[in-house]
C-alpha positions as a printed Julia matrix, in Angstrom:
279×3 Matrix{Float64}:
   0.0     0.0     0.0
   1.4     3.37   -1.03
   2.05    5.9     1.7
   0.35    9.26    1.36
  -0.86   12.31    3.25
  -4.64   12.02    3.45
  -6.94   14.95    4.15
 -10.61   15.1     4.99
 -12.35   18.44    4.57
 -13.43   19.9     7.88
 -11.61   17.21    9.89
  -7.88   17.34    9.25
  -4.89   15.62    7.71
  -3.01   12.47    8.69
   0.07   10.54    7.63
   2.83    8.24    8.85
   6.53    9.14    8.68
   9.12    6.37    8.38
  12.84    7.21    8.39
  15.82    4.91    8.17
  18.49    7.47    8.99
  18.9    10.41   11.32
  18.66   13.84    9.71
  18.67   17.31   11.23
  16.03   19.69    9.85
  16.04   23.36   10.79
  12.95   25.48   11.43
  10.23   23.02   10.42
   6.89   24.85   10.65
   3.72   23.21   11.93
   0.92   25.29   10.42
  -2.02   23.49   12.07
  -2.44   22.2    15.64
  -0.93   18.73   15.42
  -0.57   15.59   17.52
   2.37   13.28   16.76
   2.45    9.71   18.11
   5.96    8.21   18.11
   5.94    4.45   17.49
   9.65    3.77   16.99
  12.71    5.84   17.81
  12.9     9.34   19.27
  11.67   12.68   17.91
  13.72   15.63   19.16
  12.35   19.17   18.96
  14.29   22.34   19.69
  13.01   25.9    19.82
  15.32   28.52   21.36
  16.07   27.2    24.89
  13.32   24.58   24.79
  14.41   21.01   23.99
  11.97   18.08   23.91
  12.61   14.36   23.35
   9.52   12.33   22.5
  10.22    8.63   22.87
   8.54    5.51   21.55
   5.07    5.2    23.04
   4.79    8.92   23.77
   2.97   11.69   21.9
   3.55   15.4    21.47
   0.93   18.05   20.81
   2.28   21.03   18.85
   0.44   24.34   18.64
  -0.28   25.72   15.2
   2.2    28.16   13.68
   5.21   26.82   15.58
   8.71   26.35   14.13
  11.07   23.73   15.56
  14.42   22.28   14.66
  13.67   18.56   14.3
  15.67   15.35   14.51
  13.96   11.98   14.01
  16.27    9.4    15.61
  15.81    5.79   14.45
  15.92    2.9    16.92
  17.1    -0.48   15.62
  17.31    1.05   12.15
  13.92    2.76   11.92
  11.96    5.78   13.07
   8.18    5.75   12.76
   5.55    8.26   13.83
   1.95    8.94   12.89
   0.41   12.38   13.04
  -2.93   14.12   12.79
  -3.3    17.84   12.04
  -6.65   19.27   13.1
  -8.82   21.45   10.88
  -9.29   24.85   12.6
 -13.06   24.34   12.87
 -12.55   21.18   14.95
 -10.6    23.25   17.47
 -13.07   26.16   17.35
 -16.14   23.98   17.89
 -14.7    21.95   20.76
 -16.29   22.86   24.09
 -15.12   21.56   27.46
 -16.43   21.72   31.0
 -12.99   21.11   32.49
 -11.85   24.35   34.14
  -8.39   25.91   33.92
  -7.04   23.9    30.99
  -3.62   25.18   29.95
  -2.97   26.15   26.34
  -0.49   23.98   24.48
   2.2    26.51   23.68
   4.44   25.76   21.95
   4.3    21.98   22.59
   3.5    19.42   25.26
   4.64   15.8    25.67
   2.11   13.15   26.7
   3.8    10.33   28.62
   2.23    7.29   30.3
  -0.32    7.1    27.52
  -3.3     4.87   28.26
  -4.84    2.39   25.85
  -7.89    4.66   25.64
  -5.77    7.53   24.34
  -4.03    5.36   21.74
  -7.35    3.79   20.67
  -8.85    7.26   20.2
  -5.83    8.29   18.14
  -6.23    5.26   15.87
  -9.93    5.96   15.39
  -9.28    9.62   14.59
  -6.54    8.93   12.06
  -8.55    6.04   10.62
 -11.54    8.31   10.04
  -9.29   10.34    7.75
  -7.06    7.74    6.14
  -9.09    4.56    5.74
 -12.7     4.67    6.87
 -14.27    6.88    4.18
 -17.66    5.22    4.64
 -18.31    6.96    7.93
 -20.09   10.31    7.91
 -18.31   13.63    8.33
 -20.19   14.05   11.62
 -18.69   10.83   13.01
 -15.23   11.72   11.67
 -15.36   15.11   13.41
 -16.56   13.38   16.59
 -13.56   11.04   16.48
 -11.13   13.93   15.97
 -12.79   15.8    18.83
 -12.29   12.79   21.12
  -8.54   13.43   20.86
  -9.14   16.96   22.15
 -11.14   15.51   25.04
  -8.21   13.25   25.9
  -5.86   16.25   25.84
  -8.19   17.8    28.4
  -7.72   14.75   30.62
  -4.04   15.72   30.69
  -4.96   19.32   31.53
  -4.16   20.73   28.11
  -5.97   22.22   25.12
  -5.12   23.7    21.74
  -5.64   27.44   21.35
  -8.26   28.4    18.79
  -6.27   29.11   15.59
  -6.2    32.79   14.71
  -3.37   34.33   12.66
  -1.87   37.02   14.86
   0.2    38.9    12.29
   0.36   39.55    8.57
   3.06   36.92    7.99
   0.85   34.23    9.51
  -2.16   35.38    7.52
  -0.15   35.27    4.28
   1.19   31.84    5.16
  -2.36   30.59    5.8
  -3.47   31.65    2.3
  -0.42   30.13    0.6
  -0.59   26.86    2.57
  -4.08   26.18    1.22
  -2.61   25.67   -2.27
   1.22   25.69   -2.42
   1.29   24.83   -6.15
  -0.74   27.9    -7.17
   1.06   30.67   -9.06
   0.61   33.15   -6.21
   1.4    36.85   -6.51
   1.82   39.49   -3.83
  -0.91   41.62   -5.36
  -3.43   38.74   -5.15
  -2.67   38.2    -1.46
  -2.86   41.96   -0.85
  -6.31   42.01   -2.44
  -7.46   39.17   -0.17
  -6.2    41.1     2.84
  -7.88   44.26    1.54
  -4.73   46.34    1.37
  -2.39   47.62   -1.32
   0.61   45.58   -2.43
   2.92   48.3    -1.1
   1.24   48.15    2.31
   1.52   44.36    2.36
   5.23   44.46    1.58
   5.79   47.18    4.18
   3.89   45.24    6.84
   5.83   42.06    6.07
   9.12   43.95    6.17
   8.23   45.25    9.64
   7.91   41.6    10.68
  11.33   40.81    9.15
   9.74   38.8     6.38
   8.78   39.05    2.71
   6.22   37.54    0.37
   8.8    35.53   -1.58
  10.42   34.15    1.59
   7.07   32.98    2.96
   6.07   31.41   -0.38
   9.34   29.47   -0.64
   9.12   28.28    2.97
   5.48   27.16    2.58
   6.37   25.2    -0.54
   9.46   23.63    1.01
   7.59   22.66    4.19
   4.87   21.07    2.07
   7.47   19.25   -0.02
   9.21   17.99    3.12
   5.95   16.47    4.35
   5.4    14.75    1.01
   8.96   13.41    0.92
   8.71   12.02    4.43
   5.2    10.62    4.37
   4.4     9.61    0.77
   5.77    7.45   -2.02
   5.3    10.09   -4.72
   8.27   10.63   -7.04
  10.45   13.69   -6.59
   9.2    15.01   -9.91
   5.59   14.72   -8.73
   6.41   16.4    -5.43
   8.2    19.24   -7.24
   5.06   19.91   -9.3
   2.76   19.7    -6.27
   5.01   22.23   -4.52
   4.75   24.64   -7.47
   7.92   23.85   -9.45
   7.9    22.75  -13.09
  11.64   22.07  -12.87
  12.72   19.24  -10.56
  16.3    20.55  -10.59
  15.2    24.04   -9.48
  13.07   22.44   -6.8
  16.06   20.38   -5.6
  18.2    23.53   -5.31
  15.5    25.31   -3.29
  15.05   22.28   -1.04
  18.79   21.93   -0.4
  19.09   25.65    0.34
  16.23   25.4     2.85
  17.04   22.15    4.66
  20.66   21.41    3.8
  19.93   18.09    2.09
  18.93   17.08   -1.42
  15.41   15.62   -1.84
  16.85   12.21   -2.73
  18.27   11.82    0.79
  14.7    11.4     2.02
  14.21    8.45   -0.31
  17.26    6.51    0.81
  16.5     3.3     2.67
  18.18    0.0     3.42
  16.86   -3.08    1.59
  18.11   -6.62    1.28
  19.01   -8.19   -2.01
  18.39  -11.86   -2.74
  21.6   -12.83   -0.93
  20.64  -10.87    2.19
  23.14   -8.07    1.57
  22.13   -4.63    2.8
  21.95   -2.17   -0.1
  21.23    1.55   -0.24
  18.5     2.42   -2.67
  17.53    5.9    -3.77
  14.02    6.22   -5.14
  13.45    9.23   -7.39
């Protein structure tokens, strides 16, 4: 079965990441509130002075709009983690009677996970990835059950709301990374002039082109880690007609060529370990 990132409108996205080698990735952005369940190995997150190690059998909830340096560390030759990113409406519509829940900001590790928590996670991801026969209402209910479990640990996701112009621009671009976006189109959507948009972004030490490149590279990284699509296909889905230009952008952003994410150990007929690069 081919790996892929599956989305369900109004519910969220889900995928599984499998890595055979340890790679350091700088400033990986999580646009939506996300829960990651580590099944094998260790996921390390670093943001300024904050350092988190999420071990096998643990989960981490990451607030939307966060950027972390990430290392996925294999154990016994493999790292595996499944994740679910929640549609903003799921977070907005969730109501709880538990008082004084703390916002997850920027991230929170869930240790000593019970079977109920893991079962709820499987149901929620399954409602997106496999069980398309269930209604949207049931799928949303299953995703919301994860939020209820977070409440049992005294935590909740903040309701997503872009706080600055950079985040608002990123939200528009993330909805369709392959689109031929222009600054003037985004300015129109934000009901301001292009000059005002560029000035506002500059005041936030950013620019339209920088945000567009980062959105596309973050999207491409997710596809490389969690799907079996070819590099050429991923380049096109990230908005690049030229795979070579895409590879240069990707290497500039993350320090590795795209092919490094398709390198895995396999055994030939004689049992010898070989390195294979899938492109």
